[in-house]
Coordinates of C-alpha atoms and ligand atoms in Angstrom, one line a residue:
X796 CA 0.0 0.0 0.0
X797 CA 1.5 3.6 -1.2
X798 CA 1.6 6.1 2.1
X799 CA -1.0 8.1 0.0
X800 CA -3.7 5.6 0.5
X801 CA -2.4 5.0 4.3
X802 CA -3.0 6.9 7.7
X803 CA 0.4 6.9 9.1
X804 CA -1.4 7.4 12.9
X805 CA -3.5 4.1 12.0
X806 CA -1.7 1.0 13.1
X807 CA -2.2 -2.0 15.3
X808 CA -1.4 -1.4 18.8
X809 CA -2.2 -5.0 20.0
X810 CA 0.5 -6.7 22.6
X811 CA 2.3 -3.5 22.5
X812 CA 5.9 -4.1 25.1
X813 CA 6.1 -2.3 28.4
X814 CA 8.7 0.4 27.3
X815 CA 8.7 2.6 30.8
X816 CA 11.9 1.4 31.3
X817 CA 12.9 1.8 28.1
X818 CA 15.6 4.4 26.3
X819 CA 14.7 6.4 23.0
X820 CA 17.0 8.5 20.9
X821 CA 15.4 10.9 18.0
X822 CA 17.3 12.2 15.5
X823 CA 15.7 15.1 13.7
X824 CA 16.9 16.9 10.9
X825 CA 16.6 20.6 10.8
X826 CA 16.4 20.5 7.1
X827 CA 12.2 21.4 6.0
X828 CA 12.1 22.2 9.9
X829 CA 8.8 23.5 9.8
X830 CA 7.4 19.5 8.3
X831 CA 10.5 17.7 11.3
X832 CA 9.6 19.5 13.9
X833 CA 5.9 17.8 13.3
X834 CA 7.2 14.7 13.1
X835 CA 9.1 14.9 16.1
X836 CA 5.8 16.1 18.3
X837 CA 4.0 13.2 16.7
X838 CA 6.8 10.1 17.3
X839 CA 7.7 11.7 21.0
X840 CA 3.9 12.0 22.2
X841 CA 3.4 8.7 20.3
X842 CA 6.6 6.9 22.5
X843 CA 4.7 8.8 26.0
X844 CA 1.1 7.7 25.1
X845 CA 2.1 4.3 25.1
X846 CA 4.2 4.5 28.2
X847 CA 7.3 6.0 27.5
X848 CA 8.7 8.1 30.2
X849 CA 10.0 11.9 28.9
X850 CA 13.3 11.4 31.0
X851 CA 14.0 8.5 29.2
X852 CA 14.0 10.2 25.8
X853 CA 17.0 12.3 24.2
X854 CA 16.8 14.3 20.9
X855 CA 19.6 15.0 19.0
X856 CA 19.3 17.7 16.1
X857 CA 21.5 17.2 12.2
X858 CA 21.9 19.9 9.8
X859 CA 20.3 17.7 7.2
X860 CA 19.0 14.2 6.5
X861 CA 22.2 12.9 4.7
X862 CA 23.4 13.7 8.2
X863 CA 20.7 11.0 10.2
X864 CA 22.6 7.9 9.8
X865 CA 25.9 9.2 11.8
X866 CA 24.4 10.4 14.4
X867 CA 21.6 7.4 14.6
X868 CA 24.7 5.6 14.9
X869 CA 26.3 7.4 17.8
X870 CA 23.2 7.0 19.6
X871 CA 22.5 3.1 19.1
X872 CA 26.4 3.3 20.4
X873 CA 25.2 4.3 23.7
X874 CA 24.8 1.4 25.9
X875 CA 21.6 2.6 27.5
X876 CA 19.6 3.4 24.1
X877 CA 17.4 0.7 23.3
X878 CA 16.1 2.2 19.9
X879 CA 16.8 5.4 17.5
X880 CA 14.1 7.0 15.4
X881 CA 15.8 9.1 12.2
X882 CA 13.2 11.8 11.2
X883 CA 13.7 14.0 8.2
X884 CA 12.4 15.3 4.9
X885 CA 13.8 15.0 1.5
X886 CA 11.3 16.5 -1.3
X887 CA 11.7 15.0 -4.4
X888 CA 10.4 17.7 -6.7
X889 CA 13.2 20.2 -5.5
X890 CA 16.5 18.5 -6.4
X891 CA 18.1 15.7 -7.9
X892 CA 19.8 14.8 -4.5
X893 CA 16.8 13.7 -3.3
X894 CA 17.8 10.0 -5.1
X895 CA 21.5 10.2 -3.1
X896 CA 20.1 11.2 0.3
X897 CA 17.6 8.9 0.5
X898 CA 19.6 5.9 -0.5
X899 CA 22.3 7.1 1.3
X900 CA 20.2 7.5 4.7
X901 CA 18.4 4.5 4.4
X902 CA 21.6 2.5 3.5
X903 CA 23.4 4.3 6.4
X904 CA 20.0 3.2 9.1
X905 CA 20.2 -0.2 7.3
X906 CA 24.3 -0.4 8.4
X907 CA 24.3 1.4 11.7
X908 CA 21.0 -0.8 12.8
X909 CA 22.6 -4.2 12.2
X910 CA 26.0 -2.8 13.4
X911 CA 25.0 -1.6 16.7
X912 CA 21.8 -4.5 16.9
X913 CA 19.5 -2.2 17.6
X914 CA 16.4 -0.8 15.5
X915 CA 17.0 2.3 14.3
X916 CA 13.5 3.5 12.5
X917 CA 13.7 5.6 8.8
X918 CA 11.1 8.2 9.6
X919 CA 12.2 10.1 6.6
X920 CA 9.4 11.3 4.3
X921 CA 10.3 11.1 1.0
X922 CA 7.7 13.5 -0.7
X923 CA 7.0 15.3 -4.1
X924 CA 5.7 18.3 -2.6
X925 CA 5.9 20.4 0.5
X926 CA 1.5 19.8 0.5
X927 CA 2.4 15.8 0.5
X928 CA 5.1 16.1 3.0
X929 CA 2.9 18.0 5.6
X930 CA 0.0 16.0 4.8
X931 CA 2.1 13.2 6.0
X932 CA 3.3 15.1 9.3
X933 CA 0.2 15.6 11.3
X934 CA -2.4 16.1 8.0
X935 CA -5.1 14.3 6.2
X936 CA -2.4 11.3 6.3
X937 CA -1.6 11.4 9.7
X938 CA 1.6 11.5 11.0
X939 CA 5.1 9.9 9.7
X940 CA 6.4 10.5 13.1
X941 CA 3.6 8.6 15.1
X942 CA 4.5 5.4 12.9
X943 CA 7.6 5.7 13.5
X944 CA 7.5 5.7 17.1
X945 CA 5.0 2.4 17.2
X946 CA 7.6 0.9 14.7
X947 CA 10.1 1.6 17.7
X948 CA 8.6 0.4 20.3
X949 CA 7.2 -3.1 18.2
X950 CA 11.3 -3.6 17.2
X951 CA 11.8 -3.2 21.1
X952 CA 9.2 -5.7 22.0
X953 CA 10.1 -8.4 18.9
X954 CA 14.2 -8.0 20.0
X955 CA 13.1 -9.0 23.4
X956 CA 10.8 -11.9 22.6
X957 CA 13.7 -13.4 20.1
X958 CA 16.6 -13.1 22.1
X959 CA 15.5 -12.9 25.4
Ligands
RBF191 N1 18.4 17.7 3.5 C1 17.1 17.3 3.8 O1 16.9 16.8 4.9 N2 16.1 17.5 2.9 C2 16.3 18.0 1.7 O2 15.3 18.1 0.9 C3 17.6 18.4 1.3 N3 17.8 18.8 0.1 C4 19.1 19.2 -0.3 C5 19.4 19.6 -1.6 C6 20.7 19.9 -1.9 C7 20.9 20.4 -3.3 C8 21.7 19.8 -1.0 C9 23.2 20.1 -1.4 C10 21.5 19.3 0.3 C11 20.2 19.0 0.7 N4 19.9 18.6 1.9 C12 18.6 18.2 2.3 C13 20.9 18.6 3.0 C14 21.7 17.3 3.1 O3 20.9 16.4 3.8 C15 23.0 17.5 4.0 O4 22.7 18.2 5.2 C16 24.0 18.4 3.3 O5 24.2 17.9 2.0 C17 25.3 18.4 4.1 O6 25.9 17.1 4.1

């Protein structure tokens, strides 16, 4: 199913872990700040509603999205992190980089997730137009960020039940 037919704030929310003792890390690219700074409301009141507590969460800002990757990785480095949420927004329409950032960040989660075995979450809309992107931060298609954070917390939950 394409993300235009989907509400990003609709998911299953069945068996969901107990995460209140659990450590969050969001990345959040300053890059389209205005359409980031609603995704980061929507995945960090999405980790408390479901029982995150706010001391247990850190946010770490990066100029841009190529920059997410790093600096997910220096957080899934930290000992006490149990999961990273990258959060950033590359519009297509605007520049051919789009193609090289978004491969590049979703390579670089891909490599610093299995390096560091932790889930680190791409929250990184990928839209054609500012109108898509902030229809997909908080809109008529909910919010990227909220997904992300119940994508956290079920990679939390399944890491526990397999290797626990
Ligand atoms: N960063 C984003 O997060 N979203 C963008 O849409 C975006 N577009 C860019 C377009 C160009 C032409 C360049 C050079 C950079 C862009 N960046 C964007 C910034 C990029 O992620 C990174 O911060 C910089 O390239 C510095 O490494």
């Amino acid at each position: 199913m394409s993300t235009a037919d989907k509400n990003l704030s609709v998911f299953s929310t069945a068996a969901l872990p107990n995460i209140s003792s659990r450590k969050f890390a969001l990345v959040v690219a300053e890059w389209n700040e205005e359409v980031t700074e609603k995704l980061f409301e929507g995945a960090y009141n999405t980790l408390i509603q479901y029982g995150a507590l706010p001391e247990n969460i850190v946010r770490g800002n990066v100029p841009g999205s190529f920059e997410l990757s790093l600096a997910a990785h220096w957080y899934a480095q930290r000992p006490e992190i149990d999961a990273v949420i990258a959060l950033g927004v590359v519009i297509q329409g605007e520049t051919k980089h789009n193609d090289y950032i978004n491969h590049a960040v979703a390579q670089g989660i891909t490599n610093a997730s299995i390096a560091n075995n932790k889930p680190i979450i791409f929250g990184v809309l990928t839209p054609n137009t500012m109108e898509q992107a902030l229809d997909r931060a908080g809109g008529v298609h909910g919010n990227k960020g909220d997904e992300a954070a119940i994508t956290a917390i079920k990679m939390v939950g399944l890491k526990e039940q397999v290797l626990s």
